[in-house]
Amino acid sequence: MNVLLAAQQQEVTAWPQRLLLTAVFVAITALAIWGMWRSWQKRAAVQLPVATAPADFAAEAQMGGRYLGTAPASDWMQRVAANGMGAPGNAIANIADPGVLLTREGEPDLFISAAQITGVQIGRGVAGQVAEKDGIVLWLWQAGDTALQSGFRPDTPEEVATLFQVSQRFVGQEST
């Protein structure tokens, strides 16, 4: 007798409620995805006044490493997506009198002019990416009215100190 009862299926009597709950769940999920996409598009559409490297830019110091991203100076966890600054990746930091040129693989180069740089720090993280203690060189700079920080992690710990020292010459320079 138990075998016969187990073989019988329970009849579903709440189809309308189940379909309604499924539709509500799908709608909320779609709305959340649309909101995230819209937010990213708005952030990427913001244009910041970023300088371009001079045609005669000749690096005096150069080292390989990883560009970690650019964040607002007030919030190291927030990534700036404008002007192609949002994507981290392998890069080469080029330092010369005009400023810092970050040549990135697969992304547009990022040039920070010497006049824009307001400070240089050695830190642990930027744009939501974290490295070992004192493993990242941070350039604090102004793009118009927006205070930013861009992070670069050289390949070796010795290069962190070297890049920091070479970048110190930009601090306190006035725009000409």
Coordinates of N, CA and C in Angstrom, one line a residue:
M1 N 0.8 -1.2 0.0 CA 0.0 0.0 0.0 C 0.9 1.3 0.0
N2 N 1.9 1.3 0.8 CA 2.8 2.4 0.8 C 3.5 2.7 -0.5
V3 N 3.8 1.6 -1.3 CA 4.4 1.8 -2.6 C 3.4 2.5 -3.5
L4 N 2.2 2.2 -3.4 CA 1.2 2.8 -4.3 C 1.0 4.3 -3.9
L5 N 1.1 4.6 -2.7 CA 1.0 6.0 -2.3 C 2.2 6.8 -2.7
A6 N 3.4 6.2 -2.6 CA 4.6 6.9 -3.0 C 4.7 7.1 -4.5
A7 N 4.1 6.3 -5.3 CA 4.1 6.4 -6.7 C 3.2 7.5 -7.2
Q8 N 2.2 7.9 -6.4 CA 1.3 9.0 -6.8 C 2.0 10.3 -6.6
Q9 N 1.7 11.3 -7.5 CA 2.3 12.6 -7.4 C 1.4 13.5 -6.7
Q10 N 1.9 14.4 -6.0 CA 1.1 15.5 -5.4 C 0.7 16.4 -6.4
E11 N -0.5 16.8 -6.5 CA -1.0 17.7 -7.5 C -0.7 19.1 -7.1
V12 N -0.2 19.9 -8.0 CA 0.1 21.3 -7.7 C -1.2 22.1 -7.9
T13 N -1.6 22.8 -6.8 CA -2.8 23.6 -6.9 C -2.6 25.1 -6.9
A14 N -1.3 25.5 -6.7 CA -1.0 27.0 -6.6 C -0.2 27.5 -7.8
W15 N -0.6 27.1 -9.0 CA 0.1 27.6 -10.2 C 0.2 29.1 -10.3
P16 N -0.9 29.8 -10.2 CA -0.9 31.2 -10.3 C 0.1 31.9 -9.3
Q17 N 0.1 31.5 -8.1 CA 1.0 32.1 -7.1 C 2.4 31.8 -7.4
R18 N 2.7 30.6 -7.9 CA 4.1 30.3 -8.2 C 4.6 31.0 -9.4
L19 N 3.7 31.2 -10.4 CA 4.1 32.0 -11.6 C 4.3 33.4 -11.3
L20 N 3.5 34.0 -10.4 CA 3.6 35.3 -10.0 C 4.9 35.6 -9.2
L21 N 5.2 34.7 -8.3 CA 6.5 34.8 -7.5 C 7.7 34.7 -8.5
T22 N 7.6 33.8 -9.4 CA 8.7 33.7 -10.4 C 8.9 34.9 -11.2
A23 N 7.8 35.5 -11.7 CA 7.8 36.7 -12.5 C 8.4 37.9 -11.7
V24 N 8.0 38.0 -10.4 CA 8.5 39.1 -9.5 C 10.0 38.9 -9.3
F25 N 10.4 37.7 -9.1 CA 11.9 37.5 -8.9 C 12.7 37.8 -10.2
V26 N 12.2 37.4 -11.3 CA 12.9 37.7 -12.6 C 12.9 39.2 -12.8
A27 N 11.8 39.9 -12.5 CA 11.7 41.4 -12.7 C 12.7 42.1 -11.8
I28 N 12.8 41.7 -10.5 CA 13.7 42.3 -9.6 C 15.1 42.1 -10.0
T29 N 15.4 40.9 -10.5 CA 16.8 40.6 -10.9 C 17.2 41.4 -12.1
A30 N 16.2 41.5 -13.1 CA 16.5 42.3 -14.3 C 16.7 43.8 -14.0
L31 N 15.9 44.3 -13.1 CA 16.0 45.7 -12.6 C 17.3 46.0 -12.0
A32 N 17.8 45.0 -11.2 CA 19.1 45.2 -10.5 C 20.2 45.2 -11.5
I33 N 20.2 44.3 -12.5 CA 21.2 44.2 -13.5 C 21.2 45.5 -14.4
W34 N 20.0 46.0 -14.7 CA 19.9 47.2 -15.5 C 20.4 48.4 -14.7
G35 N 20.2 48.5 -13.4 CA 20.7 49.6 -12.6 C 22.2 49.6 -12.5
M36 N 22.8 48.4 -12.4 CA 24.3 48.3 -12.3 C 24.8 48.7 -13.7
W37 N 24.2 48.3 -14.8 CA 24.7 48.6 -16.1 C 24.6 50.1 -16.3
R38 N 23.5 50.7 -15.9 CA 23.3 52.2 -16.1 C 24.3 53.0 -15.3
S39 N 24.5 52.5 -14.1 CA 25.5 53.2 -13.2 C 26.9 53.2 -13.8
W40 N 27.3 52.1 -14.3 CA 28.6 52.0 -14.9 C 28.7 52.9 -16.2
Q41 N 27.7 52.9 -17.0 CA 27.7 53.7 -18.2 C 27.8 55.2 -17.8
K42 N 27.1 55.6 -16.7 CA 27.1 57.0 -16.3 C 28.5 57.4 -15.8
R43 N 29.1 56.5 -15.0 CA 30.5 56.7 -14.5 C 31.5 56.8 -15.6
A44 N 31.3 55.9 -16.6 CA 32.3 55.9 -17.8 C 32.1 57.1 -18.7
A45 N 30.9 57.7 -18.7 CA 30.6 58.8 -19.6 C 31.2 60.2 -19.1
V46 N 31.5 60.2 -17.8 CA 32.1 61.4 -17.2 C 33.5 61.7 -17.9
Q47 N 33.7 62.9 -18.3 CA 34.9 63.3 -18.9 C 35.7 64.2 -17.9
L48 N 36.9 63.8 -17.6 CA 37.8 64.6 -16.8 C 38.8 65.3 -17.6
P49 N 39.2 66.5 -17.3 CA 40.3 67.1 -18.1 C 41.6 66.5 -17.8
V50 N 42.0 65.5 -18.7 CA 43.3 64.8 -18.6 C 44.2 65.3 -19.7
A51 N 45.4 65.6 -19.3 CA 46.4 66.1 -20.3 C 46.9 64.9 -21.2
T52 N 47.4 65.3 -22.3 CA 48.1 64.2 -23.2 C 49.6 64.4 -23.1
A53 N 50.3 63.4 -23.3 CA 51.8 63.4 -23.2 C 52.3 64.3 -24.3
P54 N 53.3 65.1 -24.0 CA 54.0 65.8 -25.1 C 54.6 64.9 -26.2
A55 N 54.6 65.3 -27.4 CA 55.2 64.5 -28.5 C 56.6 64.1 -28.2
D56 N 57.4 65.0 -27.6 CA 58.8 64.8 -27.3 C 59.1 64.2 -26.0
F57 N 58.1 63.6 -25.4 CA 58.3 63.0 -24.0 C 59.4 61.9 -24.1
A58 N 60.4 62.1 -23.3 CA 61.5 61.1 -23.2 C 61.7 60.7 -21.8
A59 N 61.5 59.5 -21.5 CA 61.5 59.0 -20.1 C 62.9 59.0 -19.5
E60 N 63.1 59.6 -18.3 CA 64.4 59.6 -17.6 C 64.4 58.4 -16.7
A61 N 63.3 57.9 -16.2 CA 63.2 56.7 -15.4 C 62.1 55.9 -15.9
Q62 N 62.3 54.6 -16.0 CA 61.3 53.7 -16.5 C 61.3 52.4 -15.8
M63 N 60.1 51.9 -15.4 CA 60.0 50.6 -14.7 C 58.7 49.9 -15.0
G64 N 58.8 48.6 -15.0 CA 57.6 47.8 -15.3 C 56.8 47.5 -14.0
G65 N 55.6 47.2 -14.2 CA 54.8 46.8 -13.0 C 53.3 46.7 -13.4
R66 N 52.4 47.1 -12.5 CA 51.0 46.9 -12.7 C 50.3 48.2 -12.3
Y67 N 49.5 48.7 -13.3 CA 48.7 49.9 -13.0 C 47.4 49.3 -12.3
L68 N 47.1 49.8 -11.1 CA 46.0 49.3 -10.3 C 44.7 50.0 -10.5
G69 N 44.8 51.3 -10.9 CA 43.6 52.0 -11.2 C 43.7 53.4 -10.6
T70 N 42.7 54.2 -10.8 CA 42.5 55.5 -10.3 C 41.3 55.6 -9.5
A71 N 41.4 56.3 -8.4 CA 40.2 56.5 -7.5 C 40.1 57.9 -7.0
P72 N 38.9 58.3 -6.6 CA 38.9 59.7 -6.0 C 39.8 59.7 -4.8
A73 N 40.4 60.8 -4.5 CA 41.3 61.0 -3.4 C 40.6 60.7 -2.1
S74 N 39.3 61.0 -2.0 CA 38.6 60.8 -0.7 C 38.1 59.4 -0.5
D75 N 38.2 58.5 -1.5 CA 37.6 57.1 -1.4 C 38.5 56.2 -2.2
W76 N 39.4 55.5 -1.5 CA 40.3 54.6 -2.3 C 39.7 53.4 -2.8
M77 N 38.5 53.1 -2.3 CA 37.8 51.9 -2.8 C 37.0 52.1 -4.0
Q78 N 36.7 53.3 -4.4 CA 35.9 53.6 -5.6 C 36.8 53.8 -6.8
R79 N 36.4 53.1 -7.9 CA 37.2 53.2 -9.1 C 36.7 54.2 -10.0
V80 N 37.6 55.0 -10.6 CA 37.2 56.0 -11.6 C 37.2 55.3 -13.0
A81 N 36.0 55.4 -13.7 CA 36.0 54.7 -15.0 C 36.1 55.7 -16.1
A82 N 36.1 57.0 -15.9 CA 36.2 58.0 -16.9 C 37.5 57.9 -17.6
N83 N 37.5 58.4 -18.9 CA 38.8 58.5 -19.7 C 39.6 57.2 -19.7
G84 N 38.9 56.0 -19.6 CA 39.7 54.8 -19.7 C 40.5 54.5 -18.5
M85 N 40.4 55.2 -17.4 CA 41.2 55.0 -16.2 C 40.8 53.8 -15.3
G86 N 39.7 53.1 -15.7 CA 39.1 52.1 -14.8 C 39.8 50.8 -14.8
A87 N 40.4 50.4 -15.9 CA 40.9 49.1 -16.1 C 42.4 48.9 -15.6
P88 N 42.6 48.0 -14.6 CA 43.9 47.7 -14.2 C 44.6 46.8 -15.2
G89 N 45.9 46.8 -15.1 CA 46.7 45.9 -16.0 C 48.2 46.2 -16.0
N90 N 48.9 45.4 -16.7 CA 50.3 45.5 -16.8 C 50.7 46.9 -17.5
A91 N 51.7 47.5 -17.0 CA 52.0 48.9 -17.5 C 53.5 49.1 -17.3
I92 N 53.9 50.2 -17.9 CA 55.3 50.8 -17.7 C 55.1 52.2 -17.2
A93 N 55.8 52.5 -16.1 CA 55.8 53.9 -15.6 C 57.0 54.6 -16.1
N94 N 56.7 55.7 -16.8 CA 57.7 56.5 -17.4 C 57.7 57.9 -16.7
I95 N 58.9 58.3 -16.2 CA 59.0 59.5 -15.5 C 59.9 60.5 -16.2
A96 N 59.5 61.7 -16.4 CA 60.3 62.7 -17.0 C 59.8 64.1 -16.5
D97 N 60.5 65.2 -16.8 CA 60.2 66.5 -16.3 C 58.7 66.9 -16.6
P98 N 58.1 66.5 -17.8 CA 56.7 66.9 -18.0 C 55.7 66.2 -17.1
G99 N 56.1 65.0 -16.6 CA 55.2 64.3 -15.7 C 55.4 62.8 -15.7
V100 N 54.3 62.1 -15.4 CA 54.3 60.6 -15.4 C 53.4 60.1 -16.5
L101 N 54.0 59.2 -17.3 CA 53.3 58.6 -18.4 C 53.2 57.1 -18.1
L102 N 52.0 56.6 -17.9 CA 51.7 55.2 -17.6 C 51.3 54.5 -19.0
T103 N 52.2 53.8 -19.5 CA 51.9 53.1 -20.8 C 51.3 51.7 -20.4
R104 N 50.0 51.5 -20.7 CA 49.3 50.4 -20.3 C 49.1 49.4 -21.5
E105 N 49.1 48.1 -21.2 CA 48.9 47.1 -22.2 C 47.4 47.0 -22.5
G106 N 47.0 47.2 -23.7 CA 45.6 47.0 -24.1 C 44.7 48.1 -23.7
E107 N 45.2 49.2 -23.1 CA 44.4 50.3 -22.7 C 45.1 51.6 -23.1
P108 N 44.4 52.7 -23.2 CA 45.0 54.0 -23.6 C 46.0 54.4 -22.5
D109 N 47.1 55.1 -22.9 CA 48.1 55.6 -22.0 C 47.5 56.6 -21.1
L110 N 48.0 56.7 -19.9 CA 47.5 57.7 -18.9 C 48.7 58.7 -18.6
F111 N 48.5 60.0 -18.9 CA 49.6 60.9 -18.6 C 49.1 61.9 -17.5
I112 N 49.9 62.0 -16.5 CA 49.6 62.9 -15.4 C 50.7 64.0 -15.5
S113 N 50.3 65.2 -15.8 CA 51.4 66.2 -15.9 C 51.9 66.6 -14.6
A114 N 53.1 67.1 -14.6 CA 53.8 67.5 -13.3 C 53.0 68.6 -12.6
A115 N 52.3 69.5 -13.4 CA 51.5 70.5 -12.7 C 50.3 70.0 -12.0
Q116 N 49.8 68.8 -12.4 CA 48.6 68.3 -11.8 C 48.9 67.5 -10.5
I117 N 50.1 67.1 -10.4 CA 50.5 66.2 -9.2 C 50.6 67.1 -8.0
T118 N 49.8 66.7 -6.9 CA 49.8 67.4 -5.7 C 50.5 66.7 -4.6
G119 N 50.8 65.4 -4.8 CA 51.5 64.6 -3.7 C 51.9 63.2 -4.2
V120 N 52.8 62.6 -3.6 CA 53.2 61.2 -3.9 C 53.2 60.5 -2.5
Q121 N 52.7 59.3 -2.5 CA 52.7 58.5 -1.3 C 53.0 57.0 -1.6
I122 N 53.5 56.3 -0.6 CA 53.6 54.9 -0.7 C 52.4 54.3 0.1
G123 N 51.7 53.5 -0.5 CA 50.5 53.0 0.2 C 50.3 51.5 0.0
R124 N 49.1 51.1 0.4 CA 48.8 49.6 0.3 C 47.7 49.3 -0.7
G125 N 46.8 50.3 -1.0 CA 45.7 50.0 -1.9 C 45.2 51.2 -2.6
V126 N 44.5 50.9 -3.8 CA 43.8 52.0 -4.5 C 42.8 51.3 -5.4
A127 N 41.7 52.0 -5.6 CA 40.6 51.5 -6.5 C 40.2 50.1 -6.2
G128 N 40.1 49.8 -4.9 CA 39.6 48.5 -4.5 C 40.7 47.4 -4.6
Q129 N 41.9 47.7 -5.0 CA 42.9 46.6 -5.1 C 43.9 46.8 -4.0
V130 N 44.4 45.8 -3.4 CA 45.3 45.8 -2.2 C 46.5 45.0 -2.5
A131 N 47.6 45.5 -2.1 CA 48.9 44.8 -2.2 C 49.6 44.7 -0.8
E132 N 50.8 44.3 -0.8 CA 51.5 44.2 0.5 C 51.7 45.6 1.0
K133 N 52.0 45.7 2.3 CA 52.3 47.0 3.0 C 53.4 47.7 2.2
D134 N 53.1 49.0 2.0 CA 54.1 49.8 1.3 C 54.5 49.3 -0.1
G135 N 53.6 48.7 -0.8 CA 53.9 48.1 -2.1 C 53.4 48.9 -3.3
I136 N 52.7 50.0 -3.1 CA 52.2 50.8 -4.2 C 52.6 52.2 -4.1
V137 N 52.9 52.8 -5.3 CA 53.2 54.2 -5.4 C 51.9 54.9 -5.8
L138 N 51.5 55.9 -5.0 CA 50.3 56.6 -5.3 C 50.6 58.0 -5.7
W139 N 50.1 58.4 -6.9 CA 50.3 59.8 -7.3 C 48.9 60.5 -7.0
L140 N 48.9 61.5 -6.2 CA 47.8 62.3 -5.9 C 47.8 63.5 -6.8
W141 N 46.7 63.7 -7.6 CA 46.6 64.7 -8.6 C 45.3 65.3 -8.8
Q142 N 45.2 66.4 -9.5 CA 44.0 67.1 -9.8 C 43.6 67.0 -11.3
A143 N 42.4 66.7 -11.6 CA 41.9 66.7 -12.9 C 40.8 67.7 -12.9
G144 N 41.0 69.0 -13.2 CA 40.0 70.0 -13.0 C 39.8 70.2 -11.5
D145 N 38.5 70.1 -11.1 CA 38.2 70.3 -9.7 C 38.2 68.9 -8.9
T146 N 38.5 67.8 -9.6 CA 38.4 66.5 -9.0 C 39.8 66.0 -8.5
A147 N 39.9 65.7 -7.2 CA 41.1 65.2 -6.7 C 41.1 63.7 -6.9
L148 N 42.2 63.2 -7.4 CA 42.3 61.8 -7.8 C 43.6 61.2 -7.2
Q149 N 43.7 59.8 -7.1 CA 44.9 59.1 -6.8 C 45.0 57.9 -7.8
S150 N 46.2 57.8 -8.4 CA 46.4 56.7 -9.3 C 47.5 55.8 -8.7
G151 N 47.3 54.5 -8.7 CA 48.3 53.6 -8.1 C 49.0 52.8 -9.1
F152 N 50.3 52.5 -8.8 CA 51.2 51.7 -9.6 C 52.0 50.8 -8.7
R153 N 52.0 49.5 -9.0 CA 52.8 48.6 -8.2 C 54.0 48.1 -9.0
P154 N 55.2 48.5 -8.7 CA 56.3 48.1 -9.5 C 56.6 46.6 -9.3
D155 N 57.4 46.0 -10.2 CA 57.6 44.6 -10.1 C 58.4 44.1 -8.9
T156 N 59.3 45.0 -8.4 CA 60.1 44.6 -7.2 C 60.0 45.6 -6.1
P157 N 60.1 45.2 -4.8 CA 60.0 46.2 -3.7 C 61.1 47.3 -3.8
E158 N 62.2 47.0 -4.3 CA 63.3 48.1 -4.4 C 62.8 49.2 -5.4
E159 N 62.0 48.8 -6.4 CA 61.6 49.8 -7.4 C 60.5 50.7 -6.8
V160 N 59.8 50.3 -5.7 CA 58.8 51.1 -5.1 C 59.5 52.3 -4.5
A161 N 60.6 52.1 -3.8 CA 61.3 53.2 -3.2 C 61.9 54.1 -4.3
T162 N 62.5 53.5 -5.3 CA 63.1 54.3 -6.4 C 62.0 55.2 -7.1
L163 N 60.9 54.6 -7.4 CA 59.8 55.3 -8.1 C 59.3 56.4 -7.2
F164 N 59.1 56.2 -6.0 CA 58.7 57.2 -5.0 C 59.6 58.4 -5.0
Q165 N 60.9 58.1 -4.9 CA 61.9 59.1 -4.8 C 62.0 60.0 -6.1
V166 N 61.9 59.3 -7.2 CA 61.9 60.0 -8.5 C 60.7 60.9 -8.7
S167 N 59.5 60.4 -8.2 CA 58.3 61.1 -8.3 C 58.2 62.3 -7.4
Q168 N 58.9 62.3 -6.3 CA 58.9 63.4 -5.3 C 59.2 64.8 -5.9
R169 N 59.9 64.8 -7.0 CA 60.3 66.1 -7.6 C 59.1 66.9 -8.1
F170 N 57.9 66.2 -8.4 CA 56.7 66.8 -8.9 C 55.9 67.5 -7.8
V171 N 56.1 67.2 -6.6 CA 55.3 67.7 -5.5 C 55.7 69.2 -5.3
G172 N 54.7 70.0 -5.3 CA 54.9 71.5 -5.1 C 55.2 72.3 -6.3
Q173 N 55.2 71.6 -7.5 CA 55.4 72.4 -8.7 C 54.2 73.2 -9.1
E174 N 54.3 74.4 -9.6 CA 53.2 75.2 -10.0 C 53.0 75.1 -11.5
S175 N 51.8 75.2 -11.9 CA 51.5 75.1 -13.4 C 52.0 76.4 -14.0
T176 N 52.5 76.2 -15.2 CA 53.1 77.4 -15.9 C 52.2 77.8 -17.1

